[in-house]
PDB file of C-alpha atoms in Angstrom:
ATOM      1  CA  MET A   1       4.577 -64.202  19.018  1.00  0.00           C
ATOM      2  CA  LYS A   2       8.613 -64.744  19.088  1.00  0.00           C
ATOM      3  CA  THR A   3      10.724 -61.916  20.041  1.00  0.00           C
ATOM      4  CA  ARG A   4      12.254 -62.033  16.232  1.00  0.00           C
ATOM      5  CA  ASP A   5       9.298 -62.086  14.509  1.00  0.00           C
ATOM      6  CA  LEU A   6       8.173 -58.363  16.687  1.00  0.00           C
ATOM      7  CA  VAL A   7      11.536 -57.219  16.448  1.00  0.00           C
ATOM      8  CA  LEU A   8      11.049 -57.575  12.439  1.00  0.00           C
ATOM      9  CA  LEU A   9       7.670 -56.452  12.150  1.00  0.00           C
ATOM     10  CA  GLY A  10       8.567 -53.435  14.036  1.00  0.00           C
ATOM     11  CA  LEU A  11      11.529 -52.744  11.528  1.00  0.00           C
ATOM     12  CA  GLY A  12       8.802 -53.384   8.628  1.00  0.00           C
ATOM     13  CA  ILE A  13       6.164 -50.583   9.778  1.00  0.00           C
ATOM     14  CA  LEU A  14       9.466 -47.892  10.497  1.00  0.00           C
ATOM     15  CA  LEU A  15      10.773 -49.131   6.976  1.00  0.00           C
ATOM     16  CA  GLY A  16       6.661 -48.122   5.928  1.00  0.00           C
ATOM     17  CA  ILE A  17       6.732 -44.908   7.478  1.00  0.00           C
ATOM     18  CA  ALA A  18      10.001 -44.097   6.413  1.00  0.00           C
ATOM     19  CA  LEU A  19       9.124 -44.979   3.065  1.00  0.00           C
ATOM     20  CA  ILE A  20       5.742 -43.177   2.821  1.00  0.00           C
ATOM     21  CA  ALA A  21       7.768 -40.047   4.275  1.00  0.00           C
ATOM     22  CA  LEU A  22      10.365 -39.681   1.571  1.00  0.00           C
ATOM     23  CA  VAL A  23       7.827 -40.215  -1.014  1.00  0.00           C
ATOM     24  CA  SER A  24       5.688 -37.289   0.114  1.00  0.00           C
ATOM     25  CA  THR A  25       8.178 -35.026   0.418  1.00  0.00           C
ATOM     26  CA  ARG A  26       9.152 -35.955  -3.507  1.00  0.00           C
ATOM     27  CA  THR A  27       5.971 -35.715  -4.205  1.00  0.00           C
ATOM     28  CA  ALA A  28       4.883 -32.613  -2.773  1.00  0.00           C
ATOM     29  CA  PRO A  29       4.019 -29.457  -5.151  1.00  0.00           C
ATOM     30  CA  LEU A  30       5.734 -26.200  -4.642  1.00  0.00           C
ATOM     31  CA  PRO A  31       3.454 -23.323  -3.898  1.00  0.00           C
ATOM     32  CA  GLU A  32       1.555 -22.112  -7.680  1.00  0.00           C
ATOM     33  CA  PHE A  33       3.334 -18.800  -8.281  1.00  0.00           C
ATOM     34  CA  GLN A  34       1.266 -15.791  -8.162  1.00  0.00           C
ATOM     35  CA  GLY A  35       2.495 -13.909 -10.566  1.00  0.00           C
ATOM     36  CA  SER A  36       2.003 -14.654 -14.633  1.00  0.00           C
ATOM     37  CA  LEU A  37       3.824 -17.472 -15.342  1.00  0.00           C
ATOM     38  CA  ILE A  38       5.624 -17.809 -18.836  1.00  0.00           C
ATOM     39  CA  GLU A  39       5.917 -20.567 -20.648  1.00  0.00           C
ATOM     40  CA  PRO A  40       7.873 -21.358 -21.990  1.00  0.00           C
ATOM     41  CA  SER A  41      10.546 -19.321 -20.890  1.00  0.00           C
ATOM     42  CA  SER A  42      12.479 -17.559 -22.966  1.00  0.00           C
ATOM     43  CA  PRO A  43      15.961 -15.410 -22.287  1.00  0.00           C
ATOM     44  CA  ALA A  44      15.444 -12.281 -21.661  1.00  0.00           C
ATOM     45  CA  LYS A  45      16.775  -9.436 -23.936  1.00  0.00           C
ATOM     46  CA  ASP A  46      19.382  -8.400 -23.402  1.00  0.00           C
ATOM     47  CA  PHE A  47      20.217  -4.167 -23.575  1.00  0.00           C
ATOM     48  CA  SER A  48      22.891  -1.854 -22.149  1.00  0.00           C
ATOM     49  CA  LEU A  49      21.962   1.638 -20.666  1.00  0.00           C
ATOM     50  CA  HIS A  50      23.200   4.183 -18.554  1.00  0.00           C
ATOM     51  CA  ASP A  51      22.059   4.295 -14.774  1.00  0.00           C
ATOM     52  CA  GLN A  52      21.337   7.277 -12.167  1.00  0.00           C
ATOM     53  CA  ASN A  53      25.481   7.247 -11.316  1.00  0.00           C
ATOM     54  CA  GLY A  54      25.908   8.251 -15.187  1.00  0.00           C
ATOM     55  CA  GLN A  55      27.757   3.833 -15.016  1.00  0.00           C
ATOM     56  CA  PRO A  56      26.888   1.827 -17.950  1.00  0.00           C
ATOM     57  CA  PHE A  57      24.407  -1.486 -17.205  1.00  0.00           C
ATOM     58  CA  ARG A  58      24.068  -4.343 -19.112  1.00  0.00           C
ATOM     59  CA  LEU A  59      20.608  -6.724 -18.487  1.00  0.00           C
ATOM     60  CA  SER A  60      23.213  -9.767 -18.556  1.00  0.00           C
ATOM     61  CA  ASP A  61      25.868  -8.806 -16.026  1.00  0.00           C
ATOM     62  CA  GLN A  62      22.979  -9.667 -13.180  1.00  0.00           C
ATOM     63  CA  ARG A  63      23.347 -13.107 -14.137  1.00  0.00           C
ATOM     64  CA  GLY A  64      22.743 -14.766 -11.036  1.00  0.00           C
ATOM     65  CA  LYS A  65      20.440 -12.583  -9.512  1.00  0.00           C
ATOM     66  CA  VAL A  66      16.232 -12.346  -9.075  1.00  0.00           C
ATOM     67  CA  VAL A  67      15.676  -8.924 -11.773  1.00  0.00           C
ATOM     68  CA  LEU A  68      12.479  -7.660 -10.969  1.00  0.00           C
ATOM     69  CA  LEU A  69      12.211  -4.602 -14.224  1.00  0.00           C
ATOM     70  CA  PHE A  70       9.762  -1.983 -14.400  1.00  0.00           C
ATOM     71  CA  PHE A  71       9.472   0.981 -17.026  1.00  0.00           C
ATOM     72  CA  GLY A  72       8.083   3.996 -15.572  1.00  0.00           C
ATOM     73  CA  TYR A  73       8.836   7.328 -14.554  1.00  0.00           C
ATOM     74  CA  THR A  74       9.819  10.087 -11.786  1.00  0.00           C
ATOM     75  CA  PHE A  75       6.645  12.277 -12.826  1.00  0.00           C
ATOM     76  CA  CYS A  76       4.173   9.380 -12.748  1.00  0.00           C
ATOM     77  CA  PRO A  77       1.298  10.330 -10.323  1.00  0.00           C
ATOM     78  CA  ASP A  78       0.177   6.573  -9.358  1.00  0.00           C
ATOM     79  CA  VAL A  79       1.362   3.393 -10.427  1.00  0.00           C
ATOM     80  CA  CYS A  80       4.868   4.364 -10.531  1.00  0.00           C
ATOM     81  CA  PRO A  81       4.793   4.865  -6.762  1.00  0.00           C
ATOM     82  CA  THR A  82       2.635   2.944  -6.041  1.00  0.00           C
ATOM     83  CA  THR A  83       5.270   0.381  -7.540  1.00  0.00           C
ATOM     84  CA  LEU A  84       8.063   1.563  -6.381  1.00  0.00           C
ATOM     85  CA  VAL A  85       6.565   1.117  -2.924  1.00  0.00           C
ATOM     86  CA  ALA A  86       5.847  -2.711  -3.174  1.00  0.00           C
ATOM     87  CA  PHE A  87       9.627  -2.725  -4.326  1.00  0.00           C
ATOM     88  CA  GLN A  88      10.034  -1.025  -1.258  1.00  0.00           C
ATOM     89  CA  LYS A  89       8.315  -3.873   0.732  1.00  0.00           C
ATOM     90  CA  ILE A  90      10.172  -6.714  -1.271  1.00  0.00           C
ATOM     91  CA  HIS A  91      13.444  -5.544  -0.624  1.00  0.00           C
ATOM     92  CA  GLU A  92      12.875  -4.770   2.810  1.00  0.00           C
ATOM     93  CA  ALA A  93      11.543  -8.263   3.858  1.00  0.00           C
ATOM     94  CA  LEU A  94      14.699 -10.103   2.189  1.00  0.00           C
ATOM     95  CA  GLY A  95      16.917  -8.225   4.460  1.00  0.00           C
ATOM     96  CA  ALA A  96      20.482  -9.420   3.671  1.00  0.00           C
ATOM     97  CA  GLN A  97      18.538 -11.837   0.709  1.00  0.00           C
ATOM     98  CA  SER A  98      18.024  -8.698  -1.017  1.00  0.00           C
ATOM     99  CA  GLU A  99      21.535  -8.322  -2.470  1.00  0.00           C
ATOM    100  CA  GLU A 100      20.108 -11.044  -4.803  1.00  0.00           C
ATOM    101  CA  VAL A 101      17.455  -9.194  -6.493  1.00  0.00           C
ATOM    102  CA  ALA A 102      18.160  -6.093  -8.668  1.00  0.00           C
ATOM    103  CA  PHE A 103      15.534  -3.708  -8.790  1.00  0.00           C
ATOM    104  CA  VAL A 104      15.666  -1.944 -12.359  1.00  0.00           C
ATOM    105  CA  PHE A 105      13.922   1.015 -12.900  1.00  0.00           C
ATOM    106  CA  VAL A 106      13.721   2.122 -17.426  1.00  0.00           C
ATOM    107  CA  THR A 107      12.707   5.371 -17.662  1.00  0.00           C
ATOM    108  CA  VAL A 108       9.982   5.891 -20.453  1.00  0.00           C
ATOM    109  CA  ASP A 109      10.499   9.677 -19.975  1.00  0.00           C
ATOM    110  CA  PRO A 110      14.055  10.370 -20.278  1.00  0.00           C
ATOM    111  CA  ASN A 111      13.476  14.458 -21.233  1.00  0.00           C
ATOM    112  CA  ARG A 112      12.712  14.783 -17.749  1.00  0.00           C
ATOM    113  CA  ASP A 113      13.870  11.462 -16.319  1.00  0.00           C
ATOM    114  CA  THR A 114      17.786  12.724 -15.840  1.00  0.00           C
ATOM    115  CA  PRO A 115      20.477  10.685 -14.236  1.00  0.00           C
ATOM    116  CA  ALA A 116      20.323  13.192 -11.158  1.00  0.00           C
ATOM    117  CA  GLN A 117      16.274  13.424 -11.095  1.00  0.00           C
ATOM    118  CA  LEU A 118      16.505   9.292 -11.450  1.00  0.00           C
ATOM    119  CA  LYS A 119      18.559   8.906  -8.421  1.00  0.00           C
ATOM    120  CA  SER A 120      16.952  11.408  -6.282  1.00  0.00           C
ATOM    121  CA  HIS A 121      13.915  10.091  -6.431  1.00  0.00           C
ATOM    122  CA  LEU A 122      14.827   6.553  -6.207  1.00  0.00           C
ATOM    123  CA  ALA A 123      16.707   7.184  -3.247  1.00  0.00           C
ATOM    124  CA  LEU A 124      13.302   7.709  -1.850  1.00  0.00           C
ATOM    125  CA  PHE A 125      12.594   4.130  -1.650  1.00  0.00           C
ATOM    126  CA  SER A 126      16.182   3.024  -1.550  1.00  0.00           C
ATOM    127  CA  PRO A 127      19.382   3.729  -2.715  1.00  0.00           C
ATOM    128  CA  ASP A 128      19.778   0.134  -4.322  1.00  0.00           C
ATOM    129  CA  PHE A 129      17.106   0.889  -6.495  1.00  0.00           C
ATOM    130  CA  ILE A 130      18.979   1.015 -10.101  1.00  0.00           C
ATOM    131  CA  GLY A 131      17.467   4.161 -12.756  1.00  0.00           C
ATOM    132  CA  LEU A 132      18.104   3.522 -16.162  1.00  0.00           C
ATOM    133  CA  THR A 133      17.665   6.363 -18.613  1.00  0.00           C
ATOM    134  CA  ASP A 134      20.015   7.365 -21.995  1.00  0.00           C
ATOM    135  CA  GLU A 135      19.752   8.527 -25.723  1.00  0.00           C
ATOM    136  CA  GLN A 136      15.928   7.766 -27.394  1.00  0.00           C
ATOM    137  CA  ALA A 137      17.693   5.386 -29.935  1.00  0.00           C
ATOM    138  CA  PRO A 138      18.847   2.753 -26.825  1.00  0.00           C
ATOM    139  CA  LEU A 139      16.121   3.194 -24.891  1.00  0.00           C
ATOM    140  CA  SER A 140      13.514   2.665 -28.094  1.00  0.00           C
ATOM    141  CA  ALA A 141      15.226  -0.180 -28.605  1.00  0.00           C
ATOM    142  CA  VAL A 142      14.800  -1.663 -25.396  1.00  0.00           C
ATOM    143  CA  TRP A 143      10.776  -0.635 -25.311  1.00  0.00           C
ATOM    144  CA  ALA A 144      10.431  -2.442 -28.627  1.00  0.00           C
ATOM    145  CA  ASP A 145      11.840  -5.784 -26.804  1.00  0.00           C
ATOM    146  CA  TYR A 146       9.792  -5.243 -24.108  1.00  0.00           C
ATOM    147  CA  PHE A 147       6.814  -3.818 -25.901  1.00  0.00           C
ATOM    148  CA  ILE A 148       6.440  -1.248 -24.172  1.00  0.00           C
ATOM    149  CA  GLN A 149       4.697   2.133 -26.357  1.00  0.00           C
ATOM    150  CA  PRO A 150       5.261   5.091 -23.750  1.00  0.00           C
ATOM    151  CA  GLU A 151       2.146   8.379 -25.388  1.00  0.00           C
ATOM    152  CA  ILE A 152       2.679  11.418 -24.081  1.00  0.00           C
ATOM    153  CA  ARG A 153      -0.743  12.663 -22.904  1.00  0.00           C
ATOM    154  CA  PRO A 154      -1.525  16.357 -21.629  1.00  0.00           C
ATOM    155  CA  GLY A 155      -1.548  16.602 -18.153  1.00  0.00           C
ATOM    156  CA  ALA A 156      -3.508  18.899 -15.508  1.00  0.00           C
ATOM    157  CA  ASN A 157      -0.408  18.650 -13.470  1.00  0.00           C
ATOM    158  CA  THR A 158       2.924  20.693 -12.785  1.00  0.00           C
ATOM    159  CA  ALA A 159       4.890  18.727 -14.467  1.00  0.00           C
ATOM    160  CA  GLY A 160       3.028  19.449 -17.658  1.00  0.00           C
ATOM    161  CA  TYR A 161       2.352  16.117 -19.356  1.00  0.00           C
ATOM    162  CA  LEU A 162       1.423  12.374 -18.453  1.00  0.00           C
ATOM    163  CA  VAL A 163       3.157   9.052 -19.989  1.00  0.00           C
ATOM    164  CA  GLU A 164       0.962   6.218 -21.065  1.00  0.00           C
ATOM    165  CA  HIS A 165       2.793   3.080 -20.277  1.00  0.00           C
ATOM    166  CA  THR A 166       2.761  -0.384 -19.640  1.00  0.00           C
ATOM    167  CA  THR A 167       2.291  -1.367 -16.066  1.00  0.00           C
ATOM    168  CA  ARG A 168       3.737  -4.872 -15.352  1.00  0.00           C
ATOM    169  CA  VAL A 169       6.759  -6.055 -13.629  1.00  0.00           C
ATOM    170  CA  TYR A 170       8.894  -8.632 -15.454  1.00  0.00           C
ATOM    171  CA  VAL A 171      10.699 -10.643 -13.446  1.00  0.00           C
ATOM    172  CA  ILE A 172      13.549 -12.428 -14.858  1.00  0.00           C
ATOM    173  CA  ASP A 173      15.524 -15.773 -13.315  1.00  0.00           C
ATOM    174  CA  ARG A 174      19.209 -15.660 -12.141  1.00  0.00           C
ATOM    175  CA  ALA A 175      19.835 -17.887 -15.240  1.00  0.00           C
ATOM    176  CA  GLY A 176      18.402 -14.778 -17.519  1.00  0.00           C
ATOM    177  CA  HIS A 177      14.993 -16.324 -18.055  1.00  0.00           C
ATOM    178  CA  LEU A 178      11.888 -14.100 -18.173  1.00  0.00           C
ATOM    179  CA  ARG A 179       9.982 -16.219 -15.913  1.00  0.00           C
ATOM    180  CA  LEU A 180       6.929 -14.134 -15.028  1.00  0.00           C
ATOM    181  CA  THR A 181       5.052 -10.724 -14.924  1.00  0.00           C
ATOM    182  CA  PHE A 182       3.456  -8.920 -12.256  1.00  0.00           C
ATOM    183  CA  PRO A 183      -0.023  -6.702 -13.303  1.00  0.00           C
ATOM    184  CA  PHE A 184      -0.318  -3.582 -11.348  1.00  0.00           C
ATOM    185  CA  GLY A 185      -2.037  -3.941  -7.970  1.00  0.00           C
ATOM    186  CA  GLN A 186      -0.207  -7.178  -7.266  1.00  0.00           C
ATOM    187  CA  THR A 187       0.107  -7.388  -3.843  1.00  0.00           C
ATOM    188  CA  ALA A 188       4.262  -6.569  -2.492  1.00  0.00           C
ATOM    189  CA  GLU A 189       3.320 -10.120   0.040  1.00  0.00           C
ATOM    190  CA  ALA A 190       2.772 -11.528  -3.339  1.00  0.00           C
ATOM    191  CA  MET A 191       5.715 -10.417  -5.457  1.00  0.00           C
ATOM    192  CA  LEU A 192       7.635 -11.799  -2.525  1.00  0.00           C
ATOM    193  CA  GLN A 193       6.558 -15.202  -2.192  1.00  0.00           C
ATOM    194  CA  ASP A 194       6.922 -15.539  -6.222  1.00  0.00           C
ATOM    195  CA  VAL A 195      11.060 -13.784  -6.059  1.00  0.00           C
ATOM    196  CA  GLN A 196      11.683 -15.959  -2.688  1.00  0.00           C
ATOM    197  CA  ARG A 197      11.020 -18.905  -4.581  1.00  0.00           C
ATOM    198  CA  LEU A 198      12.720 -18.058  -7.878  1.00  0.00           C
ATOM    199  CA  LEU A 199      15.732 -16.965  -5.007  1.00  0.00           C
ATOM    200  CA  GLU A 200      15.922 -20.632  -4.079  1.00  0.00           C
ATOM    201  CA  GLU A 201      15.992 -22.211  -7.275  1.00  0.00           C
TER     202      GLU A 201
END
């Protein structure tokens, strides 16, 4: 075989390899989301409440960030602290990138969850976490928009009563769309994977 033919053959092989690599890169599937996808996604219901510092908070002001939205209360004995520990692990794992994620905790127990109570409780996990409360009317409107139905139940502890509530975490992407939810018990590692994927979009 002539030298020119060998060169052309070599070039053909290299081009073929490059084309295969390009196609493989373009068609490689993204890892599946670990949470429950909301399809089709839709804009998250906007709301305005007050944070633990008494400052107004509007959900739409978080555009550009991924938002982890959870409804709970500071006297919760199980689900809420478990979820906040997961948030804490995600926050720590993200490092500097945690500034691109808003960890939002909306109370379902405004009678006991004063701004001061929210602030001291959330500081146990991260001072960056946002705790929200308000008057009953605006809170009830937010609960309704996110299908939250708090129910007060008698409690055997010194707190006096328990509040039954939805245990899911709502995940909102940078564009303000509700993309998925995490059920209670989803590991922090699985949630982190989904958050990182949304941050890359």
